Coordinates of C-alpha atoms in Angstrom, one line a residue:
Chain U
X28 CA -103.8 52.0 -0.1
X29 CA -101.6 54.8 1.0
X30 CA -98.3 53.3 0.3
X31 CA -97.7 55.1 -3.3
X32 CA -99.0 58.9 -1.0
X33 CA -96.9 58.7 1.5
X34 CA -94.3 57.6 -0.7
X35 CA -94.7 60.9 -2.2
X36 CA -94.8 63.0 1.3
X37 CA -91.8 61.0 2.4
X38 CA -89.6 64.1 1.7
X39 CA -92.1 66.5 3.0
X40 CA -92.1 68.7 6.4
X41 CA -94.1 67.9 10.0
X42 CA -97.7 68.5 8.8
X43 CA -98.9 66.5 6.2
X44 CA -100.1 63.1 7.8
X45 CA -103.9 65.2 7.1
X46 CA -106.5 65.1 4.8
X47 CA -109.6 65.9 4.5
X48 CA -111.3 62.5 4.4
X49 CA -113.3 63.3 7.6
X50 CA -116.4 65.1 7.1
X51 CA -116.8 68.7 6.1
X52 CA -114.4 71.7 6.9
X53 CA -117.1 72.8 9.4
X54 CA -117.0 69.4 11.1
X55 CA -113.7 69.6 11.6
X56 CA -114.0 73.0 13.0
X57 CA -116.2 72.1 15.6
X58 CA -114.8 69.3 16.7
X59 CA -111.6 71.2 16.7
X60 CA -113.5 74.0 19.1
X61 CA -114.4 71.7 21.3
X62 CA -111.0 70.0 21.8
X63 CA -109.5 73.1 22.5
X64 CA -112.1 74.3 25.1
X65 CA -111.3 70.5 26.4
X66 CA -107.6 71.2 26.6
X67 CA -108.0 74.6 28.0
X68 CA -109.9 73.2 31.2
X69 CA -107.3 70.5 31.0
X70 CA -104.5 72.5 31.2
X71 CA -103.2 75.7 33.3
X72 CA -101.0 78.4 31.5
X73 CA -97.3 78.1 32.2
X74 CA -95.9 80.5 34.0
X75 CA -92.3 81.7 34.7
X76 CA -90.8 80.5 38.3
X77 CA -89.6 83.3 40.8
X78 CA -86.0 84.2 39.4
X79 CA -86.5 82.3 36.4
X80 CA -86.0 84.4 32.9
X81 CA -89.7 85.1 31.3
X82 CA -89.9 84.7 27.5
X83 CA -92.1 86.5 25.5
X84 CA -94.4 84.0 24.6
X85 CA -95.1 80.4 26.1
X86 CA -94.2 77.3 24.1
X87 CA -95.2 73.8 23.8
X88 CA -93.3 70.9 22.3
X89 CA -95.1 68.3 20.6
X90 CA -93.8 65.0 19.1
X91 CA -95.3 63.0 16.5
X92 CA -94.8 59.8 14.2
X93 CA -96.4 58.3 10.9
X94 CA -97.6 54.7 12.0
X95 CA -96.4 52.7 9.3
X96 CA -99.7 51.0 8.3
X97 CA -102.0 53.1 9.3
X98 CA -104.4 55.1 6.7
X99 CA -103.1 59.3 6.8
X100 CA -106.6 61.4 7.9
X101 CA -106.8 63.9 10.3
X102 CA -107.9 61.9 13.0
X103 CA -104.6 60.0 13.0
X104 CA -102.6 63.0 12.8
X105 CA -104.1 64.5 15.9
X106 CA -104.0 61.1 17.6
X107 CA -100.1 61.1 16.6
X108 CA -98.9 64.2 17.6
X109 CA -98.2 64.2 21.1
X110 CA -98.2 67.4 23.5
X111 CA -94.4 66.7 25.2
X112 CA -95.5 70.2 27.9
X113 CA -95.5 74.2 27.7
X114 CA -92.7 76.9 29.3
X115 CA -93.2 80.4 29.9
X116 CA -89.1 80.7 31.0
X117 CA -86.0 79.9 29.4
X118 CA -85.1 77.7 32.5
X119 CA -88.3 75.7 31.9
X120 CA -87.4 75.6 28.7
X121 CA -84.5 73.8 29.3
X122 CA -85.8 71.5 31.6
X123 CA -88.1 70.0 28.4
X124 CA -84.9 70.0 26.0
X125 CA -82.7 68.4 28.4
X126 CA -85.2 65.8 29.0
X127 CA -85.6 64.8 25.2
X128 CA -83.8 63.0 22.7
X129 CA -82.2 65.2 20.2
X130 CA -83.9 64.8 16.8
X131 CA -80.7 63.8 15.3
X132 CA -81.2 60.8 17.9
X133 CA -84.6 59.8 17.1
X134 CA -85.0 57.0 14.8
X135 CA -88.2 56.8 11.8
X136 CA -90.3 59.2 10.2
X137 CA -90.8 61.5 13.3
X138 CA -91.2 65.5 14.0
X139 CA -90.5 67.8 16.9
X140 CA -93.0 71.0 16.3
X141 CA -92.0 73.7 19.4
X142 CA -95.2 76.3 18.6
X143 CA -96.5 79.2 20.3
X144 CA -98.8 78.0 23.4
X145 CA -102.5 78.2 22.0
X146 CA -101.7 77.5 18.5
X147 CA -101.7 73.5 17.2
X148 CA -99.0 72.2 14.8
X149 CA -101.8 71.6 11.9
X150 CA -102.6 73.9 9.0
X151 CA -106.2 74.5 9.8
X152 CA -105.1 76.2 12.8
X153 CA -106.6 79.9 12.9
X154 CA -103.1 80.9 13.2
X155 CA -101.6 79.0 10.3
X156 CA -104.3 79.3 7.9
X157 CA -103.3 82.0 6.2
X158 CA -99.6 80.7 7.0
X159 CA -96.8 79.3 5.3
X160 CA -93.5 78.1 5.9
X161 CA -89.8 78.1 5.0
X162 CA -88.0 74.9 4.7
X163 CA -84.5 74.1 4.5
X164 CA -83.4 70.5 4.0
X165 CA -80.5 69.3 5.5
X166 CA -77.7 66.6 5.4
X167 CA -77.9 63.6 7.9
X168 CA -76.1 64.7 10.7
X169 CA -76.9 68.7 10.9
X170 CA -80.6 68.8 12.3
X171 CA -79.5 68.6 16.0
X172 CA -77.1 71.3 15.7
X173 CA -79.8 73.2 13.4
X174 CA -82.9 72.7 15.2
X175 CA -81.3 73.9 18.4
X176 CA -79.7 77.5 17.0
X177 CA -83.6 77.8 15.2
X178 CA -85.6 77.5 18.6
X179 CA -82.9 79.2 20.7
X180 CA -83.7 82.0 18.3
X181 CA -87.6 81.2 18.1
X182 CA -87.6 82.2 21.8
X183 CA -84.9 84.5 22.3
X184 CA -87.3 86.7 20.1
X185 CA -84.3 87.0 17.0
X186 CA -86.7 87.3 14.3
X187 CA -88.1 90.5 14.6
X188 CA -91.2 89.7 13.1
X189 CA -94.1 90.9 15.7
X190 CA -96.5 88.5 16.5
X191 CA -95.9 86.6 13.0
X192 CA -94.1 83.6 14.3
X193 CA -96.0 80.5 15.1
X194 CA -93.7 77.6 15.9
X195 CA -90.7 75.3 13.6
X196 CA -90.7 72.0 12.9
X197 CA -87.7 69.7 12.7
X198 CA -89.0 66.4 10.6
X199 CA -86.3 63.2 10.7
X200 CA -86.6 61.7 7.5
X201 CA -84.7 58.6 6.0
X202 CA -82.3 60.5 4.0
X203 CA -82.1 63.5 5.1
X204 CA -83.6 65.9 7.8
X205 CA -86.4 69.4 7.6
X206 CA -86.9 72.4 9.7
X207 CA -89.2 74.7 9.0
X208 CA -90.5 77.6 10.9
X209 CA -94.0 78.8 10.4
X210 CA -95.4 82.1 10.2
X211 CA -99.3 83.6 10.4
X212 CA -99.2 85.8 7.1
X213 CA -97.6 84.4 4.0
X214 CA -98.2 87.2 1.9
X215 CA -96.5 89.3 4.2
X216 CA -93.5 89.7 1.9
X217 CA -91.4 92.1 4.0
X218 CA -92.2 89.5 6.7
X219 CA -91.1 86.5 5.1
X220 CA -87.9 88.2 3.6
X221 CA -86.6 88.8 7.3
X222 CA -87.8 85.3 8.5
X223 CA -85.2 84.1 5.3
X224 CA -82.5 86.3 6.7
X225 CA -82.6 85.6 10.3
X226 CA -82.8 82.0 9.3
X227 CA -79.4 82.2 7.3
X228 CA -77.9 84.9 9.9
X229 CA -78.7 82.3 12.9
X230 CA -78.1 78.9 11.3
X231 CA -75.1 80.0 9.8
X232 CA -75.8 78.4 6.6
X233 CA -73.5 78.3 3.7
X234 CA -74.3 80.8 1.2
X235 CA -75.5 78.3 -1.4
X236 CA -78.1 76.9 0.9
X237 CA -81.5 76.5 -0.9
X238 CA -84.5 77.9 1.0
X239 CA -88.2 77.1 -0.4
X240 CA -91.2 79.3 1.2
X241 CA -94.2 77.4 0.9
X242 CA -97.8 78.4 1.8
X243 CA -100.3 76.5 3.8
X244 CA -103.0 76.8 1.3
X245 CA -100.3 75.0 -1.4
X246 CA -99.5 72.5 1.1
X247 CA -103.4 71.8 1.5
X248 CA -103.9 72.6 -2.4
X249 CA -100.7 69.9 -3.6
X250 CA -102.4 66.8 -0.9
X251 CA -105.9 67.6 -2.2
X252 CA -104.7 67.4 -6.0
X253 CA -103.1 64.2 -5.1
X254 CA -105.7 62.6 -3.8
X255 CA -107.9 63.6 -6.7
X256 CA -105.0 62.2 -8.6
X257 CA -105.2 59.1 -7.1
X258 CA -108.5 58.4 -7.1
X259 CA -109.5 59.4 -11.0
X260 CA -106.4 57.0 -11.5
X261 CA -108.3 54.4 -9.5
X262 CA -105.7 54.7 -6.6
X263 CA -104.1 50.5 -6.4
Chain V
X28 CA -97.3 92.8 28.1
X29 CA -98.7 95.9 30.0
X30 CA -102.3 96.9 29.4
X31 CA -101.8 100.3 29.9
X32 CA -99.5 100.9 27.1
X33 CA -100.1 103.6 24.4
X34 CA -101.6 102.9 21.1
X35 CA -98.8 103.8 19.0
X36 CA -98.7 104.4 15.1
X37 CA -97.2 100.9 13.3
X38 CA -94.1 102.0 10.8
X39 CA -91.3 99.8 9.0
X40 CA -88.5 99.3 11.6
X41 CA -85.4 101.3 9.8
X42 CA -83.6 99.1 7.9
X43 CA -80.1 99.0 5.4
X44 CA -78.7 97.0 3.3
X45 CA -75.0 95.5 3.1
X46 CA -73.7 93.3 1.0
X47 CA -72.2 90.1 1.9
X48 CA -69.5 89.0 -0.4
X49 CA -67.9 86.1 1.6
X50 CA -69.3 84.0 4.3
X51 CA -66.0 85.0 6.7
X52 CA -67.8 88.6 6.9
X53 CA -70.7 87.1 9.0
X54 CA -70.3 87.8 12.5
X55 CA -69.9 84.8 15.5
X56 CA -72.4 86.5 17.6
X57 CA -76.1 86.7 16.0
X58 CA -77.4 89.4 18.6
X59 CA -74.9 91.5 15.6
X60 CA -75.5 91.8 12.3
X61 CA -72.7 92.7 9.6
X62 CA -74.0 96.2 9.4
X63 CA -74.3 96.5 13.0
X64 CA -76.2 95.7 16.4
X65 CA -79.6 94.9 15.9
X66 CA -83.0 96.2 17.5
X67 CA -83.6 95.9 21.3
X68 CA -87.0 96.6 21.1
X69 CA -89.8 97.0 17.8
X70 CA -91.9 99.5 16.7
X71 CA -94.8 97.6 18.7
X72 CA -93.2 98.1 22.4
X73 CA -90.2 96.1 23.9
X74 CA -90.1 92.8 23.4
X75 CA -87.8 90.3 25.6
X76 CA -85.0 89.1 23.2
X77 CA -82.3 86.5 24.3
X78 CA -79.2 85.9 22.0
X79 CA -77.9 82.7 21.6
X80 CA -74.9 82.9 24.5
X81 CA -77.5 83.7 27.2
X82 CA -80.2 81.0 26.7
X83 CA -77.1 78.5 26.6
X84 CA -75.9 79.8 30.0
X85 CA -78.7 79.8 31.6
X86 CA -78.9 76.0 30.8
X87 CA -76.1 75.3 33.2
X88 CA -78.3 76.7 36.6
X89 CA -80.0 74.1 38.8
X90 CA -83.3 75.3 38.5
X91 CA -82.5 74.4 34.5
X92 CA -82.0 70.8 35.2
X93 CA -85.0 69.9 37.2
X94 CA -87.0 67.7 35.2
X95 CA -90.3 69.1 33.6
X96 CA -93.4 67.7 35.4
X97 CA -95.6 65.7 33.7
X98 CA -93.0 65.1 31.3
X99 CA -94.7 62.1 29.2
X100 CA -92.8 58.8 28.6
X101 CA -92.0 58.2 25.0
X102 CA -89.9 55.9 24.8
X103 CA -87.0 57.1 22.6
X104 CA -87.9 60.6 22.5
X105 CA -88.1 61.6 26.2
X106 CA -86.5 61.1 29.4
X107 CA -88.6 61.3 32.2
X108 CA -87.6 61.8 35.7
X109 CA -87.9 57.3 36.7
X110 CA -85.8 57.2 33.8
X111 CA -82.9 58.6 35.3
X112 CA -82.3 57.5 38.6
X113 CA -79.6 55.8 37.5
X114 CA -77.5 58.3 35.4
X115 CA -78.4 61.3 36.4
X116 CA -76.7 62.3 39.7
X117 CA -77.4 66.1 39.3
X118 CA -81.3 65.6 40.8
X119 CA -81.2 65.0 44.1
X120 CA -83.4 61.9 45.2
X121 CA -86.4 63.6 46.8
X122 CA -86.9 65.2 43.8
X123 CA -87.5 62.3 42.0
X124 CA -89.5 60.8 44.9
X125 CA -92.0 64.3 45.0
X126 CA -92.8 63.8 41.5
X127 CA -96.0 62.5 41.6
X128 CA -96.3 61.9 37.9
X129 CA -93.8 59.3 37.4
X130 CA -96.4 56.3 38.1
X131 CA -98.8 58.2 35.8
X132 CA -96.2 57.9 33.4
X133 CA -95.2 54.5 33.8
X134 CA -99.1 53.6 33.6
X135 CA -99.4 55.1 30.1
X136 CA -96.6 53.9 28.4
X137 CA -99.1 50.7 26.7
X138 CA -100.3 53.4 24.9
X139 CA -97.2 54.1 23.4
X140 CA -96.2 51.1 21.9
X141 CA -97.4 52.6 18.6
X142 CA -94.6 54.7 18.6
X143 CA -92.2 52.1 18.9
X144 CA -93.1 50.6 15.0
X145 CA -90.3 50.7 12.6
X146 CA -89.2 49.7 9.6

């Protein structure tokens, strides 16, 4: 029943296998509470090796892929996104990256999200809720080279932003590839206008490159309206 | 970073504008801007900023190629330490022996047959 949706998303970035099929917003809130009070027992806070060079914030990778098949909620999304570790140094950084496959390399619908320790790869994150992103779309055979100068300046602090960054997303589509790098305030013009820069400065884009800031709340807003859409329409 | 830090007043980090007419103007380096070097520290304190030819450096020192822990096996996506006995002649084998996470690794990778569907 999903088929003609995620036709439609097909072309969209790392965060939009969610809905809002499962119970209330407050549901999800508390359930989401609890998982992170689970994960926080779970898991120590990286921390930089002796001699090892400290960056300013931990990082975790994550992974995920759409199951072909499988009905998009939330549930699924969380259960599909995988938490690949955290670093608090640039060594232990590269221990990660040199141990995965380069998203130019992966095959299907998949994502790499690299995002600030604490904060999830979802929308309804605290972090990301008043969020948004900007995405560039890219060629087949440019995100490896792309999503490597992004994180390298993700961590090496290049943005200049504060505290605004949350994480970036490379997304391996079938025709072409998506990064994206989140921030916390998306009406943060002056914010969002340096994020732009950096991002052409550090990529090394050509001039023409289109870039498309979106907000999380339009991201939420545009799935929402489509499912209204197909449901009036009786969905299949 | 340090709790002890003063409370300073927030104000717009200095900026001007130049105007880039051809892509050739764009420096190599991105720690430098066409207008000149760019901030070492904010505002809101120092902040620890790495330009592009460090981070790539410091890939090349040993303690840079010793595999995560824990790393999860997906198959496809990452490389885990059991994975690279073989190829990888960089780790010595004691290394690989000590980590105690490959069988856990091994264990779950039922789990990941999900990520193995495609069309």
């Amino acid at each position: 029943m999903n088929n003609k949706f995620d036709a439609l998303k097909d072309d969209d970035s790392g965060d939009h296998d969610q809905n809002e099929d499962s119970g209330s917003p407050k549901e999800c809130e508390k359930e989401k509470n609890e998982e992170e009070e689970k994960d926080q027992n779970k898991r120590k806070t990286a921390v930089p090796g002796a001699g090892e060079h400290p960056l300013q914030y931990n990082y975790t990778f994550w992974y995920s892929r759409r199951t072909p098949g499988r009905p998009a909620s939330s549930q699924s999304y969380e259960q599909n996104i995988k938490q690949i570790g955290s670093f608090a140094s640039v060594e232990q950084f590269w221990r990660f990256y040199s141990h995965m496959t380069r998203p130019g390399d992966l095959t299907g619908h998949s994502d790499f999200h690299l995002f600030k320790e604490g904060i999830k790869p979802m929308w309804e994150d605290d972090a990301n809720k008043s969020g948004g992103k900007w995405i560039i779309r890219l060629r087949k055979g440019l995100a490896s080279r792309c999503w490597e100068n992004l994180i390298l300046a993700m961590l090496g602090e290049q943005f200049m932003v504060g505290e605004e960054i949350c994480g970036a997303v490379v997304s391996v589509r079938f025709q072409e590839d998506i990064i994206s790098i989140w921030n916390k305030t998306a009406s943060d013009q002056a914010t969002t206008a340096r994020i732009r820069d950096t991002l052409r400065r550090v990529l090394n884009l050509p001039p023409n490159t289109i870039m498309e800031y979106k907000t999380h709340t339009d991201s939420i807003k545009a799935w929402e309206d489509f499912h209204g859409l197909v449901n009036a329409s009786g969905g299949r | 970073m340090s709790a002890d830090c003063q409370k300073t007043t927030s104000r717009a980090i200095p900026t001007r504008r130049v105007t880039i007419n051809d892509a050739t103007i764009l420096p190599h380096d991105y720690s430098t801007t066409p207008g000149g070097t760019l901030f070492s520290t904010t505002p809101g304190g120092t902040r620890i900023i790495y330009d592009r030819k460090f981070l790539l450096d410091c890939r090349s020192s040993p303690v840079a190629r010793t595999p995560p822990r824990c790393l999860p096996d997906i198959p496809g996506v990452t490389s885990p330490p059991s994975a690279h006995i073989n190829n990888d002649k960089a780790h010595p084998p004691q290394q690989i022996l000590n980590n105690n996470c490959s069988t856990h690794a091994e264990k779950s990778a039922g789990e990941d047959a999900q990520f193995e569907m495609d069309i």
